[in-house]
PDB file of C-alpha atoms in Angstrom:
ATOM      1  CA  UNK M   1      83.938 290.529 202.788  1.00  0.00           C
ATOM      2  CA  UNK M   2      80.281 291.549 202.391  1.00  0.00           C
ATOM      3  CA  UNK M   3      79.346 295.118 201.587  1.00  0.00           C
ATOM      4  CA  UNK M   4      76.245 296.843 203.003  1.00  0.00           C
ATOM      5  CA  UNK M   5      74.176 296.057 199.903  1.00  0.00           C
ATOM      6  CA  UNK M   6      74.726 292.328 200.450  1.00  0.00           C
ATOM      7  CA  UNK M   7      74.246 292.326 204.234  1.00  0.00           C
ATOM      8  CA  UNK M   8      71.115 290.604 205.577  1.00  0.00           C
ATOM      9  CA  UNK M   9      68.164 292.917 206.160  1.00  0.00           C
ATOM     10  CA  UNK M  10      65.869 293.241 209.163  1.00  0.00           C
ATOM     11  CA  UNK M  11      62.322 294.399 209.911  1.00  0.00           C
ATOM     12  CA  UNK M  12      61.255 296.102 213.133  1.00  0.00           C
ATOM     13  CA  UNK M  13      57.651 296.096 214.352  1.00  0.00           C
ATOM     14  CA  UNK M  14      56.816 299.259 212.363  1.00  0.00           C
ATOM     15  CA  UNK M  15      57.929 297.708 209.063  1.00  0.00           C
ATOM     16  CA  UNK M  16      56.250 294.400 209.929  1.00  0.00           C
ATOM     17  CA  UNK M  17      52.927 296.238 210.343  1.00  0.00           C
ATOM     18  CA  UNK M  18      53.425 297.981 206.994  1.00  0.00           C
ATOM     19  CA  UNK M  19      53.837 294.571 205.315  1.00  0.00           C
ATOM     20  CA  UNK M  20      51.310 292.269 207.030  1.00  0.00           C
ATOM     21  CA  UNK M  21      47.802 293.185 208.242  1.00  0.00           C
ATOM     22  CA  UNK M  22      47.936 291.290 211.558  1.00  0.00           C
ATOM     23  CA  UNK M  23      47.501 293.243 214.799  1.00  0.00           C
ATOM     24  CA  UNK M  24      47.254 292.443 218.511  1.00  0.00           C
ATOM     25  CA  UNK M  25      46.303 289.905 219.684  1.00  0.00           C
ATOM     26  CA  UNK M  26      47.177 288.007 216.506  1.00  0.00           C
ATOM     27  CA  UNK M  27      50.430 289.704 215.499  1.00  0.00           C
ATOM     28  CA  UNK M  28      52.826 286.943 216.545  1.00  0.00           C
ATOM     29  CA  UNK M  29      56.222 288.218 215.403  1.00  0.00           C
ATOM     30  CA  UNK M  30      58.053 291.107 217.086  1.00  0.00           C
ATOM     31  CA  UNK M  31      61.056 291.424 214.778  1.00  0.00           C
ATOM     32  CA  UNK M  32      62.518 289.721 211.721  1.00  0.00           C
ATOM     33  CA  UNK M  33      66.281 289.596 211.278  1.00  0.00           C
ATOM     34  CA  UNK M  34      68.784 288.016 208.914  1.00  0.00           C
ATOM     35  CA  UNK M  35      66.463 288.534 205.945  1.00  0.00           C
ATOM     36  CA  UNK M  36      68.025 287.285 202.734  1.00  0.00           C
ATOM     37  CA  UNK M  37      65.451 288.237 200.056  1.00  0.00           C
ATOM     38  CA  UNK M  38      63.791 285.287 198.316  1.00  0.00           C
ATOM     39  CA  UNK M  39      65.758 282.861 200.523  1.00  0.00           C
ATOM     40  CA  UNK M  40      65.388 283.002 204.310  1.00  0.00           C
ATOM     41  CA  UNK M  41      64.718 284.994 207.478  1.00  0.00           C
ATOM     42  CA  UNK M  42      64.604 284.616 211.255  1.00  0.00           C
ATOM     43  CA  UNK M  43      61.534 285.849 213.131  1.00  0.00           C
ATOM     44  CA  UNK M  44      61.615 286.699 216.836  1.00  0.00           C
ATOM     45  CA  UNK M  45      58.614 286.293 219.156  1.00  0.00           C
ATOM     46  CA  UNK M  46      58.999 287.257 222.820  1.00  0.00           C
ATOM     47  CA  UNK M  47      56.429 285.135 224.656  1.00  0.00           C
ATOM     48  CA  UNK M  48      54.874 286.989 227.600  1.00  0.00           C
ATOM     49  CA  UNK M  49      52.360 285.991 230.262  1.00  0.00           C
ATOM     50  CA  UNK M  50      50.035 288.889 229.446  1.00  0.00           C
ATOM     51  CA  UNK M  51      49.000 287.344 226.094  1.00  0.00           C
ATOM     52  CA  UNK M  52      45.293 286.394 225.995  1.00  0.00           C
ATOM     53  CA  UNK M  53      45.752 282.727 225.000  1.00  0.00           C
ATOM     54  CA  UNK M  54      47.277 281.948 228.394  1.00  0.00           C
ATOM     55  CA  UNK M  55      43.980 282.526 230.243  1.00  0.00           C
ATOM     56  CA  UNK M  56      42.697 279.293 228.732  1.00  0.00           C
ATOM     57  CA  UNK M  57      45.790 277.420 227.482  1.00  0.00           C
ATOM     58  CA  UNK M  58      46.186 276.237 230.192  1.00  0.00           C
ATOM     59  CA  UNK M  59      45.055 277.789 233.513  1.00  0.00           C
ATOM     60  CA  UNK M  60      47.926 277.327 235.948  1.00  0.00           C
ATOM     61  CA  UNK M  61      50.173 275.862 233.221  1.00  0.00           C
ATOM     62  CA  UNK M  62      50.604 278.463 230.453  1.00  0.00           C
ATOM     63  CA  UNK M  63      51.807 276.873 227.199  1.00  0.00           C
ATOM     64  CA  UNK M  64      52.021 278.778 223.918  1.00  0.00           C
ATOM     65  CA  UNK M  65      49.723 276.894 221.481  1.00  0.00           C
ATOM     66  CA  UNK M  66      51.440 274.915 218.728  1.00  0.00           C
ATOM     67  CA  UNK M  67      49.108 276.297 216.071  1.00  0.00           C
ATOM     68  CA  UNK M  68      50.226 279.790 217.028  1.00  0.00           C
ATOM     69  CA  UNK M  69      53.863 278.748 216.612  1.00  0.00           C
ATOM     70  CA  UNK M  70      53.001 277.659 213.054  1.00  0.00           C
ATOM     71  CA  UNK M  71      51.172 280.972 212.512  1.00  0.00           C
ATOM     72  CA  UNK M  72      54.210 282.897 213.824  1.00  0.00           C
ATOM     73  CA  UNK M  73      56.403 281.058 211.305  1.00  0.00           C
ATOM     74  CA  UNK M  74      53.906 281.949 208.574  1.00  0.00           C
ATOM     75  CA  UNK M  75      53.932 285.616 209.586  1.00  0.00           C
ATOM     76  CA  UNK M  76      57.740 285.559 209.483  1.00  0.00           C
ATOM     77  CA  UNK M  77      57.480 284.124 205.955  1.00  0.00           C
ATOM     78  CA  UNK M  78      55.005 286.834 204.950  1.00  0.00           C
ATOM     79  CA  UNK M  79      57.479 289.497 206.088  1.00  0.00           C
ATOM     80  CA  UNK M  80      60.219 287.752 204.095  1.00  0.00           C
ATOM     81  CA  UNK M  81      57.975 287.832 201.005  1.00  0.00           C
ATOM     82  CA  UNK M  82      57.067 291.469 201.687  1.00  0.00           C
ATOM     83  CA  UNK M  83      60.705 292.546 201.924  1.00  0.00           C
ATOM     84  CA  UNK M  84      61.656 290.404 198.910  1.00  0.00           C
ATOM     85  CA  UNK M  85      58.933 291.923 196.728  1.00  0.00           C
ATOM     86  CA  UNK M  86      58.892 295.468 198.181  1.00  0.00           C
ATOM     87  CA  UNK M  87      55.308 295.142 199.469  1.00  0.00           C
ATOM     88  CA  UNK M  88      55.359 297.637 202.365  1.00  0.00           C
ATOM     89  CA  UNK M  89      52.216 299.829 202.279  1.00  0.00           C
ATOM     90  CA  UNK M  90      50.782 297.832 199.339  1.00  0.00           C
ATOM     91  CA  UNK M  91      47.953 296.143 201.329  1.00  0.00           C
ATOM     92  CA  UNK M  92      49.206 292.695 200.316  1.00  0.00           C
ATOM     93  CA  UNK M  93      47.873 289.549 201.976  1.00  0.00           C
ATOM     94  CA  UNK M  94      49.491 286.133 202.213  1.00  0.00           C
ATOM     95  CA  UNK M  95      47.083 283.232 202.770  1.00  0.00           C
ATOM     96  CA  UNK M  96      47.839 279.711 203.985  1.00  0.00           C
ATOM     97  CA  UNK M  97      47.329 277.016 201.347  1.00  0.00           C
ATOM     98  CA  UNK M  98      48.706 274.015 203.211  1.00  0.00           C
ATOM     99  CA  UNK M  99      50.680 272.803 206.210  1.00  0.00           C
ATOM    100  CA  UNK M 100      52.665 269.565 206.018  1.00  0.00           C
ATOM    101  CA  UNK M 101      54.748 267.596 208.475  1.00  0.00           C
ATOM    102  CA  UNK M 102      54.032 269.775 211.501  1.00  0.00           C
ATOM    103  CA  UNK M 103      55.796 268.427 214.574  1.00  0.00           C
ATOM    104  CA  UNK M 104      55.999 269.866 218.066  1.00  0.00           C
ATOM    105  CA  UNK M 105      59.106 268.991 220.074  1.00  0.00           C
ATOM    106  CA  UNK M 106      59.152 271.237 223.145  1.00  0.00           C
ATOM    107  CA  UNK M 107      56.789 273.357 225.242  1.00  0.00           C
ATOM    108  CA  UNK M 108      57.006 277.102 224.701  1.00  0.00           C
ATOM    109  CA  UNK M 109      56.151 279.098 227.830  1.00  0.00           C
ATOM    110  CA  UNK M 110      56.076 282.726 228.982  1.00  0.00           C
ATOM    111  CA  UNK M 111      59.607 284.106 229.192  1.00  0.00           C
ATOM    112  CA  UNK M 112      60.797 282.145 226.169  1.00  0.00           C
ATOM    113  CA  UNK M 113      62.149 283.880 223.086  1.00  0.00           C
ATOM    114  CA  UNK M 114      60.947 281.940 220.068  1.00  0.00           C
ATOM    115  CA  UNK M 115      63.239 282.098 217.019  1.00  0.00           C
ATOM    116  CA  UNK M 116      61.598 281.048 213.779  1.00  0.00           C
ATOM    117  CA  UNK M 117      63.913 280.261 210.878  1.00  0.00           C
ATOM    118  CA  UNK M 118      62.048 280.123 207.581  1.00  0.00           C
ATOM    119  CA  UNK M 119      63.543 279.072 204.268  1.00  0.00           C
ATOM    120  CA  UNK M 120      61.993 279.433 200.824  1.00  0.00           C
ATOM    121  CA  UNK M 121      61.630 276.106 199.056  1.00  0.00           C
ATOM    122  CA  UNK M 122      59.779 277.623 196.094  1.00  0.00           C
ATOM    123  CA  UNK M 123      58.635 281.168 195.439  1.00  0.00           C
ATOM    124  CA  UNK M 124      58.889 284.376 193.513  1.00  0.00           C
ATOM    125  CA  UNK M 125      55.349 284.483 192.139  1.00  0.00           C
ATOM    126  CA  UNK M 126      51.889 284.081 193.647  1.00  0.00           C
ATOM    127  CA  UNK M 127      52.497 280.724 195.335  1.00  0.00           C
ATOM    128  CA  UNK M 128      55.328 280.201 197.828  1.00  0.00           C
ATOM    129  CA  UNK M 129      56.457 277.138 199.778  1.00  0.00           C
ATOM    130  CA  UNK M 130      58.509 277.342 202.974  1.00  0.00           C
ATOM    131  CA  UNK M 131      60.269 275.198 205.516  1.00  0.00           C
ATOM    132  CA  UNK M 132      60.049 276.523 209.075  1.00  0.00           C
ATOM    133  CA  UNK M 133      61.816 275.614 212.303  1.00  0.00           C
ATOM    134  CA  UNK M 134      61.031 277.303 215.613  1.00  0.00           C
ATOM    135  CA  UNK M 135      63.445 277.037 218.510  1.00  0.00           C
ATOM    136  CA  UNK M 136      64.037 278.338 222.022  1.00  0.00           C
ATOM    137  CA  UNK M 137      67.636 278.705 223.214  1.00  0.00           C
ATOM    138  CA  UNK M 138      68.767 276.543 220.291  1.00  0.00           C
ATOM    139  CA  UNK M 139      66.352 273.709 221.156  1.00  0.00           C
ATOM    140  CA  UNK M 140      63.853 272.767 218.429  1.00  0.00           C
ATOM    141  CA  UNK M 141      60.279 273.531 219.514  1.00  0.00           C
ATOM    142  CA  UNK M 142      58.352 272.997 216.264  1.00  0.00           C
ATOM    143  CA  UNK M 143      58.852 272.416 212.556  1.00  0.00           C
ATOM    144  CA  UNK M 144      56.660 272.348 209.465  1.00  0.00           C
ATOM    145  CA  UNK M 145      56.514 272.897 205.736  1.00  0.00           C
ATOM    146  CA  UNK M 146      53.791 275.229 204.556  1.00  0.00           C
ATOM    147  CA  UNK M 147      52.601 276.935 201.418  1.00  0.00           C
ATOM    148  CA  UNK M 148      50.916 280.260 200.910  1.00  0.00           C
ATOM    149  CA  UNK M 149      49.344 282.358 198.179  1.00  0.00           C
ATOM    150  CA  UNK M 150      50.195 286.020 197.698  1.00  0.00           C
ATOM    151  CA  UNK M 151      47.362 288.472 196.953  1.00  0.00           C
ATOM    152  CA  UNK M 152      48.461 291.990 196.003  1.00  0.00           C
ATOM    153  CA  UNK M 153      45.713 294.445 195.052  1.00  0.00           C
ATOM    154  CA  UNK M 154      46.150 296.013 191.638  1.00  0.00           C
ATOM    155  CA  UNK M 155      46.638 299.727 191.441  1.00  0.00           C
TER     156      UNK M 155
END
């Protein structure tokens, strides 16, 4: 049996905004659940028709851009790092260093709930590497490995 101290953590939109600097229209994660510090997390993105990318991608056939799925996985990872390292309100930034093996398997459209499972492959310092898988209703939509660098201001 797991006690409360060992239970997975979560981050609502208020905590997410205290950890990462992204804001509308580029804040692409609504909630992060099942956070296991330094190991894994699941980000949730509710895709809605009123998002600005759908005016041009594509008119009459709205499809959530694949690059934004990768970005949403990265933002989920940044929240995982922020929770793992207690970075809320510390003005930390996490920057992409590389993206490998990105594959897109399914269209993501308004009304979908995108679940992004991210797993730490290497981390704990300034450079982190992750594996990410995004799915809708259990069906794989995208996957990639990516690395990022953590920048925390001194003081």
